[in-house]
Amino acid sequence: MTAADQRPGAAMPPADGMRPGGPTPGGPTSGGPTPGGPTSGGPVPGGGRPPRRWLKAVVVFLLIAIPAGYLVISALQSRNGGEDKAEAASAKGLSAGYPTRVQRRIYDVPVPPYSKKVAFYETNSWKVSSLYVQFVTSRHGLDSFLAKLGTRRSALDKGEVTITKEQARRVGWQVGAPGHDWSGMVIKQKDPEPKLRITVKFDNPTHPKVYVVSTVTP
């Protein structure tokens, strides 16, 4: 016996092209569905996702709660705005901060240093120009301000509001409102020097609030 006869040969594939142990001819292929079994895209018998009722409930809650929250916030803002309406109105037309040095010199309004809530507004026309100024200062600041204008606190008339309603309405000031401690004066000078209307609110004597309208006629 030769060496070739002793070595086993390679297995030969069946004549029908199928592997041993594979499906028989005419039977179902390996990739197809089993007869009577579920298809790949169909529902699982007895399965399926339960309806998401909790998600629907959350959506309904948000649709109700969010608008209601906005209504509550709007109501609170309206109430707070109403309580502080007079103070908010004073910002109408006014620019926060000190007038420029040129404006203070032309209109003769020496706003004291370290004043609070300083704001101003200037109007100009062919006939007259005016500077509106407000600030909160100390007792010393008020005395210094009046001294630079050649006057003093004792010259303020108790209960007098010297700024006209038309002037106050232009910038939203509530000067002259009842329930407050007002004093005022008018400083008249020869043209072209400015004329100053000064009104002071002494609700807080240590920090009076000063309103000034200085008018220049060319």
PDB file of C-alpha atoms in Angstrom:
ATOM      1  CA  MET A   1       0.000   0.000   0.000  1.00  0.00           C
ATOM      2  CA  THR A   2       1.413   3.329  -0.977  1.00  0.00           C
ATOM      3  CA  ALA A   3       1.544   6.538   1.159  1.00  0.00           C
ATOM      4  CA  ALA A   4      -1.234   8.057  -0.951  1.00  0.00           C
ATOM      5  CA  ASP A   5      -3.483   5.135  -0.159  1.00  0.00           C
ATOM      6  CA  GLN A   6      -2.837   5.576   3.568  1.00  0.00           C
ATOM      7  CA  ARG A   7      -3.779   9.413   3.629  1.00  0.00           C
ATOM      8  CA  PRO A   8      -7.550  10.031   3.868  1.00  0.00           C
ATOM      9  CA  GLY A   9      -8.958  12.198   1.120  1.00  0.00           C
ATOM     10  CA  ALA A  10     -10.958  15.435   1.478  1.00  0.00           C
ATOM     11  CA  ALA A  11     -14.685  15.110   1.943  1.00  0.00           C
ATOM     12  CA  MET A  12     -16.622  15.670  -1.224  1.00  0.00           C
ATOM     13  CA  PRO A  13     -19.698  17.930  -1.149  1.00  0.00           C
ATOM     14  CA  PRO A  14     -22.996  16.335  -1.906  1.00  0.00           C
ATOM     15  CA  ALA A  15     -24.158  16.433  -5.450  1.00  0.00           C
ATOM     16  CA  ASP A  16     -27.170  18.646  -4.673  1.00  0.00           C
ATOM     17  CA  GLY A  17     -24.923  21.512  -3.337  1.00  0.00           C
ATOM     18  CA  MET A  18     -26.188  21.238   0.255  1.00  0.00           C
ATOM     19  CA  ARG A  19     -24.112  20.725   3.365  1.00  0.00           C
ATOM     20  CA  PRO A  20     -24.630  17.617   5.350  1.00  0.00           C
ATOM     21  CA  GLY A  21     -27.283  18.135   7.970  1.00  0.00           C
ATOM     22  CA  GLY A  22     -28.803  21.106   6.068  1.00  0.00           C
ATOM     23  CA  PRO A  23     -32.399  21.456   5.032  1.00  0.00           C
ATOM     24  CA  THR A  24     -33.677  18.966   2.642  1.00  0.00           C
ATOM     25  CA  PRO A  25     -34.520  20.007  -0.868  1.00  0.00           C
ATOM     26  CA  GLY A  26     -37.878  21.596  -1.128  1.00  0.00           C
ATOM     27  CA  GLY A  27     -37.898  22.486   2.600  1.00  0.00           C
ATOM     28  CA  PRO A  28     -37.830  25.970   4.118  1.00  0.00           C
ATOM     29  CA  THR A  29     -34.655  27.976   3.653  1.00  0.00           C
ATOM     30  CA  SER A  30     -32.483  28.968   6.628  1.00  0.00           C
ATOM     31  CA  GLY A  31     -33.288  32.696   6.299  1.00  0.00           C
ATOM     32  CA  GLY A  32     -37.066  32.502   5.910  1.00  0.00           C
ATOM     33  CA  PRO A  33     -39.722  32.503   8.594  1.00  0.00           C
ATOM     34  CA  THR A  34     -40.847  29.321  10.130  1.00  0.00           C
ATOM     35  CA  PRO A  35     -44.320  28.349   8.928  1.00  0.00           C
ATOM     36  CA  GLY A  36     -46.863  29.448  11.453  1.00  0.00           C
ATOM     37  CA  GLY A  37     -44.302  31.668  13.289  1.00  0.00           C
ATOM     38  CA  PRO A  38     -44.420  35.444  13.677  1.00  0.00           C
ATOM     39  CA  THR A  39     -43.151  37.624  10.848  1.00  0.00           C
ATOM     40  CA  SER A  40     -40.241  40.035  11.401  1.00  0.00           C
ATOM     41  CA  GLY A  41     -42.345  43.225  11.410  1.00  0.00           C
ATOM     42  CA  GLY A  42     -45.539  42.046  13.049  1.00  0.00           C
ATOM     43  CA  PRO A  43     -46.656  42.412  16.655  1.00  0.00           C
ATOM     44  CA  VAL A  44     -45.555  39.962  19.235  1.00  0.00           C
ATOM     45  CA  PRO A  45     -48.474  37.763  20.247  1.00  0.00           C
ATOM     46  CA  GLY A  46     -49.752  38.783  23.647  1.00  0.00           C
ATOM     47  CA  GLY A  47     -47.243  41.707  23.776  1.00  0.00           C
ATOM     48  CA  GLY A  48     -47.353  45.367  22.589  1.00  0.00           C
ATOM     49  CA  ARG A  49     -46.557  48.645  24.448  1.00  0.00           C
ATOM     50  CA  PRO A  50     -49.087  49.774  27.048  1.00  0.00           C
ATOM     51  CA  PRO A  51     -50.726  53.165  26.342  1.00  0.00           C
ATOM     52  CA  ARG A  52     -48.662  56.046  27.840  1.00  0.00           C
ATOM     53  CA  ARG A  53     -51.415  57.707  29.843  1.00  0.00           C
ATOM     54  CA  TRP A  54     -48.911  59.303  32.199  1.00  0.00           C
ATOM     55  CA  LEU A  55     -47.328  61.224  29.290  1.00  0.00           C
ATOM     56  CA  LYS A  56     -50.705  62.575  28.229  1.00  0.00           C
ATOM     57  CA  ALA A  57     -51.410  63.643  31.817  1.00  0.00           C
ATOM     58  CA  VAL A  58     -48.065  65.488  32.026  1.00  0.00           C
ATOM     59  CA  VAL A  59     -48.753  67.343  28.772  1.00  0.00           C
ATOM     60  CA  VAL A  60     -52.212  68.423  29.961  1.00  0.00           C
ATOM     61  CA  PHE A  61     -50.763  69.583  33.293  1.00  0.00           C
ATOM     62  CA  LEU A  62     -48.088  71.696  31.574  1.00  0.00           C
ATOM     63  CA  LEU A  63     -50.627  73.258  29.216  1.00  0.00           C
ATOM     64  CA  ILE A  64     -52.631  74.381  32.244  1.00  0.00           C
ATOM     65  CA  ALA A  65     -49.827  75.220  34.681  1.00  0.00           C
ATOM     66  CA  ILE A  66     -47.549  77.325  32.426  1.00  0.00           C
ATOM     67  CA  PRO A  67     -50.185  79.920  31.389  1.00  0.00           C
ATOM     68  CA  ALA A  68     -51.407  80.074  34.979  1.00  0.00           C
ATOM     69  CA  GLY A  69     -47.871  80.783  36.169  1.00  0.00           C
ATOM     70  CA  TYR A  70     -47.500  83.631  33.709  1.00  0.00           C
ATOM     71  CA  LEU A  71     -50.778  85.105  34.926  1.00  0.00           C
ATOM     72  CA  VAL A  72     -49.577  85.021  38.537  1.00  0.00           C
ATOM     73  CA  ILE A  73     -46.263  86.674  37.642  1.00  0.00           C
ATOM     74  CA  SER A  74     -48.034  89.361  35.602  1.00  0.00           C
ATOM     75  CA  ALA A  75     -50.420  90.050  38.471  1.00  0.00           C
ATOM     76  CA  LEU A  76     -47.547  90.457  40.943  1.00  0.00           C
ATOM     77  CA  GLN A  77     -45.684  92.763  38.581  1.00  0.00           C
ATOM     78  CA  SER A  78     -48.801  94.862  38.035  1.00  0.00           C
ATOM     79  CA  ARG A  79     -49.368  95.177  41.762  1.00  0.00           C
ATOM     80  CA  ASN A  80     -45.789  96.148  42.464  1.00  0.00           C
ATOM     81  CA  GLY A  81     -45.841  98.552  39.540  1.00  0.00           C
ATOM     82  CA  GLY A  82     -48.972 100.190  40.901  1.00  0.00           C
ATOM     83  CA  GLU A  83     -47.453 100.634  44.353  1.00  0.00           C
ATOM     84  CA  ASP A  84     -44.336 102.245  42.899  1.00  0.00           C
ATOM     85  CA  LYS A  85     -45.988 103.959  39.955  1.00  0.00           C
ATOM     86  CA  ALA A  86     -45.128 107.468  41.080  1.00  0.00           C
ATOM     87  CA  GLU A  87     -41.442 106.674  41.489  1.00  0.00           C
ATOM     88  CA  ALA A  88     -41.279 104.810  38.162  1.00  0.00           C
ATOM     89  CA  ALA A  89     -42.927 107.710  36.387  1.00  0.00           C
ATOM     90  CA  SER A  90     -40.077 109.984  37.447  1.00  0.00           C
ATOM     91  CA  ALA A  91     -37.829 108.152  34.991  1.00  0.00           C
ATOM     92  CA  LYS A  92     -39.877 109.417  32.060  1.00  0.00           C
ATOM     93  CA  GLY A  93     -37.580 111.353  29.755  1.00  0.00           C
ATOM     94  CA  LEU A  94     -34.799 111.506  32.358  1.00  0.00           C
ATOM     95  CA  SER A  95     -31.270 110.220  31.839  1.00  0.00           C
ATOM     96  CA  ALA A  96     -29.587 108.630  34.842  1.00  0.00           C
ATOM     97  CA  GLY A  97     -26.364 110.291  35.949  1.00  0.00           C
ATOM     98  CA  TYR A  98     -24.937 113.762  36.416  1.00  0.00           C
ATOM     99  CA  PRO A  99     -25.415 116.487  33.820  1.00  0.00           C
ATOM    100  CA  THR A 100     -22.206 117.420  32.027  1.00  0.00           C
ATOM    101  CA  ARG A 101     -19.978 120.100  33.498  1.00  0.00           C
ATOM    102  CA  VAL A 102     -20.971 122.427  30.674  1.00  0.00           C
ATOM    103  CA  GLN A 103     -24.668 121.912  31.404  1.00  0.00           C
ATOM    104  CA  ARG A 104     -24.155 122.473  35.127  1.00  0.00           C
ATOM    105  CA  ARG A 105     -22.253 125.652  34.432  1.00  0.00           C
ATOM    106  CA  ILE A 106     -24.687 127.072  31.845  1.00  0.00           C
ATOM    107  CA  TYR A 107     -27.781 126.292  33.913  1.00  0.00           C
ATOM    108  CA  ASP A 108     -26.118 127.019  37.272  1.00  0.00           C
ATOM    109  CA  VAL A 109     -27.025 123.665  38.850  1.00  0.00           C
ATOM    110  CA  PRO A 110     -24.065 122.567  41.049  1.00  0.00           C
ATOM    111  CA  VAL A 111     -25.204 119.037  41.929  1.00  0.00           C
ATOM    112  CA  PRO A 112     -23.424 118.028  45.160  1.00  0.00           C
ATOM    113  CA  PRO A 113     -20.853 115.211  44.998  1.00  0.00           C
ATOM    114  CA  TYR A 114     -21.896 111.766  46.231  1.00  0.00           C
ATOM    115  CA  SER A 115     -25.561 112.444  45.497  1.00  0.00           C
ATOM    116  CA  LYS A 116     -27.856 109.504  44.810  1.00  0.00           C
ATOM    117  CA  LYS A 117     -30.600 108.910  42.229  1.00  0.00           C
ATOM    118  CA  VAL A 118     -29.209 111.676  40.046  1.00  0.00           C
ATOM    119  CA  ALA A 119     -31.012 112.177  36.740  1.00  0.00           C
ATOM    120  CA  PHE A 120     -31.483 115.019  34.262  1.00  0.00           C
ATOM    121  CA  TYR A 121     -33.339 116.085  31.140  1.00  0.00           C
ATOM    122  CA  GLU A 122     -32.661 119.026  28.824  1.00  0.00           C
ATOM    123  CA  THR A 123     -35.019 120.779  26.422  1.00  0.00           C
ATOM    124  CA  ASN A 124     -34.003 123.339  23.840  1.00  0.00           C
ATOM    125  CA  SER A 125     -35.945 125.710  21.609  1.00  0.00           C
ATOM    126  CA  TRP A 126     -35.421 129.049  19.872  1.00  0.00           C
ATOM    127  CA  LYS A 127     -36.933 130.942  22.784  1.00  0.00           C
ATOM    128  CA  VAL A 128     -36.003 129.034  25.902  1.00  0.00           C
ATOM    129  CA  SER A 129     -33.853 126.140  27.114  1.00  0.00           C
ATOM    130  CA  SER A 130     -34.384 124.222  30.344  1.00  0.00           C
ATOM    131  CA  LEU A 131     -32.501 121.661  32.401  1.00  0.00           C
ATOM    132  CA  TYR A 132     -34.441 119.339  34.709  1.00  0.00           C
ATOM    133  CA  VAL A 133     -32.385 117.765  37.494  1.00  0.00           C
ATOM    134  CA  GLN A 134     -33.230 115.553  40.457  1.00  0.00           C
ATOM    135  CA  PHE A 135     -30.954 114.146  43.155  1.00  0.00           C
ATOM    136  CA  VAL A 136     -30.932 112.872  46.731  1.00  0.00           C
ATOM    137  CA  THR A 137     -28.302 114.370  48.995  1.00  0.00           C
ATOM    138  CA  SER A 138     -27.420 114.871  52.655  1.00  0.00           C
ATOM    139  CA  ARG A 139     -28.141 117.884  54.847  1.00  0.00           C
ATOM    140  CA  HIS A 140     -24.638 119.130  54.234  1.00  0.00           C
ATOM    141  CA  GLY A 141     -25.012 118.513  50.512  1.00  0.00           C
ATOM    142  CA  LEU A 142     -28.220 120.556  50.395  1.00  0.00           C
ATOM    143  CA  ASP A 143     -26.639 123.405  52.360  1.00  0.00           C
ATOM    144  CA  SER A 144     -23.618 123.364  50.034  1.00  0.00           C
ATOM    145  CA  PHE A 145     -25.851 123.340  46.938  1.00  0.00           C
ATOM    146  CA  LEU A 146     -27.896 126.323  48.150  1.00  0.00           C
ATOM    147  CA  ALA A 147     -24.774 128.214  49.307  1.00  0.00           C
ATOM    148  CA  LYS A 148     -23.275 128.001  45.796  1.00  0.00           C
ATOM    149  CA  LEU A 149     -26.479 129.597  44.518  1.00  0.00           C
ATOM    150  CA  GLY A 150     -26.130 132.433  47.017  1.00  0.00           C
ATOM    151  CA  THR A 151     -28.926 131.315  49.325  1.00  0.00           C
ATOM    152  CA  ARG A 152     -29.598 129.048  52.316  1.00  0.00           C
ATOM    153  CA  ARG A 153     -32.016 126.484  53.608  1.00  0.00           C
ATOM    154  CA  SER A 154     -33.965 129.009  55.674  1.00  0.00           C
ATOM    155  CA  ALA A 155     -34.987 130.678  52.392  1.00  0.00           C
ATOM    156  CA  LEU A 156     -37.040 127.619  51.437  1.00  0.00           C
ATOM    157  CA  ASP A 157     -40.769 128.248  51.924  1.00  0.00           C
ATOM    158  CA  LYS A 158     -42.434 125.464  53.905  1.00  0.00           C
ATOM    159  CA  GLY A 159     -45.212 123.752  51.951  1.00  0.00           C
ATOM    160  CA  GLU A 160     -44.298 125.595  48.728  1.00  0.00           C
ATOM    161  CA  VAL A 161     -44.028 123.729  45.418  1.00  0.00           C
ATOM    162  CA  THR A 162     -42.362 126.031  42.918  1.00  0.00           C
ATOM    163  CA  ILE A 163     -42.099 123.648  39.952  1.00  0.00           C
ATOM    164  CA  THR A 164     -45.185 124.040  37.770  1.00  0.00           C
ATOM    165  CA  LYS A 165     -47.532 121.173  36.946  1.00  0.00           C
ATOM    166  CA  GLU A 166     -46.621 121.456  33.271  1.00  0.00           C
ATOM    167  CA  GLN A 167     -42.917 121.160  34.050  1.00  0.00           C
ATOM    168  CA  ALA A 168     -43.482 118.207  36.384  1.00  0.00           C
ATOM    169  CA  ARG A 169     -45.681 116.456  33.821  1.00  0.00           C
ATOM    170  CA  ARG A 170     -42.975 116.738  31.161  1.00  0.00           C
ATOM    171  CA  VAL A 171     -40.670 114.369  33.074  1.00  0.00           C
ATOM    172  CA  GLY A 172     -43.224 112.513  35.187  1.00  0.00           C
ATOM    173  CA  TRP A 173     -42.347 114.126  38.525  1.00  0.00           C
ATOM    174  CA  GLN A 174     -44.919 113.812  41.300  1.00  0.00           C
ATOM    175  CA  VAL A 175     -43.935 117.033  43.046  1.00  0.00           C
ATOM    176  CA  GLY A 176     -46.742 118.500  45.121  1.00  0.00           C
ATOM    177  CA  ALA A 177     -48.346 115.119  45.820  1.00  0.00           C
ATOM    178  CA  PRO A 178     -50.236 115.153  49.147  1.00  0.00           C
ATOM    179  CA  GLY A 179     -48.827 113.393  52.165  1.00  0.00           C
ATOM    180  CA  HIS A 180     -45.250 114.641  51.665  1.00  0.00           C
ATOM    181  CA  ASP A 181     -43.142 117.354  53.267  1.00  0.00           C
ATOM    182  CA  TRP A 182     -42.459 119.919  50.534  1.00  0.00           C
ATOM    183  CA  SER A 183     -40.509 123.180  50.547  1.00  0.00           C
ATOM    184  CA  GLY A 184     -39.458 125.390  47.680  1.00  0.00           C
ATOM    185  CA  MET A 185     -38.009 128.618  46.342  1.00  0.00           C
ATOM    186  CA  VAL A 186     -37.451 130.495  43.093  1.00  0.00           C
ATOM    187  CA  ILE A 187     -34.101 132.116  42.290  1.00  0.00           C
ATOM    188  CA  LYS A 188     -34.506 134.911  39.734  1.00  0.00           C
ATOM    189  CA  GLN A 189     -31.527 136.434  37.953  1.00  0.00           C
ATOM    190  CA  LYS A 190     -31.098 138.883  35.117  1.00  0.00           C
ATOM    191  CA  ASP A 191     -30.995 137.505  31.580  1.00  0.00           C
ATOM    192  CA  PRO A 192     -29.087 135.697  30.264  1.00  0.00           C
ATOM    193  CA  GLU A 193     -28.534 134.187  33.726  1.00  0.00           C
ATOM    194  CA  PRO A 194     -30.803 131.197  34.441  1.00  0.00           C
ATOM    195  CA  LYS A 195     -33.946 131.232  36.531  1.00  0.00           C
ATOM    196  CA  LEU A 196     -34.144 128.311  38.968  1.00  0.00           C
ATOM    197  CA  ARG A 197     -37.225 126.697  40.443  1.00  0.00           C
ATOM    198  CA  ILE A 198     -36.208 124.488  43.374  1.00  0.00           C
ATOM    199  CA  THR A 199     -38.519 122.118  45.245  1.00  0.00           C
ATOM    200  CA  VAL A 200     -37.284 119.855  48.036  1.00  0.00           C
ATOM    201  CA  LYS A 201     -39.006 116.823  49.565  1.00  0.00           C
ATOM    202  CA  PHE A 202     -38.087 116.459  53.245  1.00  0.00           C
ATOM    203  CA  ASP A 203     -39.802 113.130  53.929  1.00  0.00           C
ATOM    204  CA  ASN A 204     -36.370 111.922  55.043  1.00  0.00           C
ATOM    205  CA  PRO A 205     -34.756 115.026  56.617  1.00  0.00           C
ATOM    206  CA  THR A 206     -31.281 113.500  56.597  1.00  0.00           C
ATOM    207  CA  HIS A 207     -31.536 112.679  52.879  1.00  0.00           C
ATOM    208  CA  PRO A 208     -33.749 115.272  51.178  1.00  0.00           C
ATOM    209  CA  LYS A 209     -34.684 114.837  47.535  1.00  0.00           C
ATOM    210  CA  VAL A 210     -34.148 117.914  45.399  1.00  0.00           C
ATOM    211  CA  TYR A 211     -35.956 118.822  42.167  1.00  0.00           C
ATOM    212  CA  VAL A 212     -34.622 121.670  40.042  1.00  0.00           C
ATOM    213  CA  VAL A 213     -35.799 123.265  36.801  1.00  0.00           C
ATOM    214  CA  SER A 214     -33.325 125.814  35.474  1.00  0.00           C
ATOM    215  CA  THR A 215     -34.465 127.951  32.542  1.00  0.00           C
ATOM    216  CA  VAL A 216     -32.292 130.048  30.280  1.00  0.00           C
ATOM    217  CA  THR A 217     -33.711 132.671  27.914  1.00  0.00           C
ATOM    218  CA  PRO A 218     -31.199 133.720  25.215  1.00  0.00           C
TER     219      PRO A 218
END
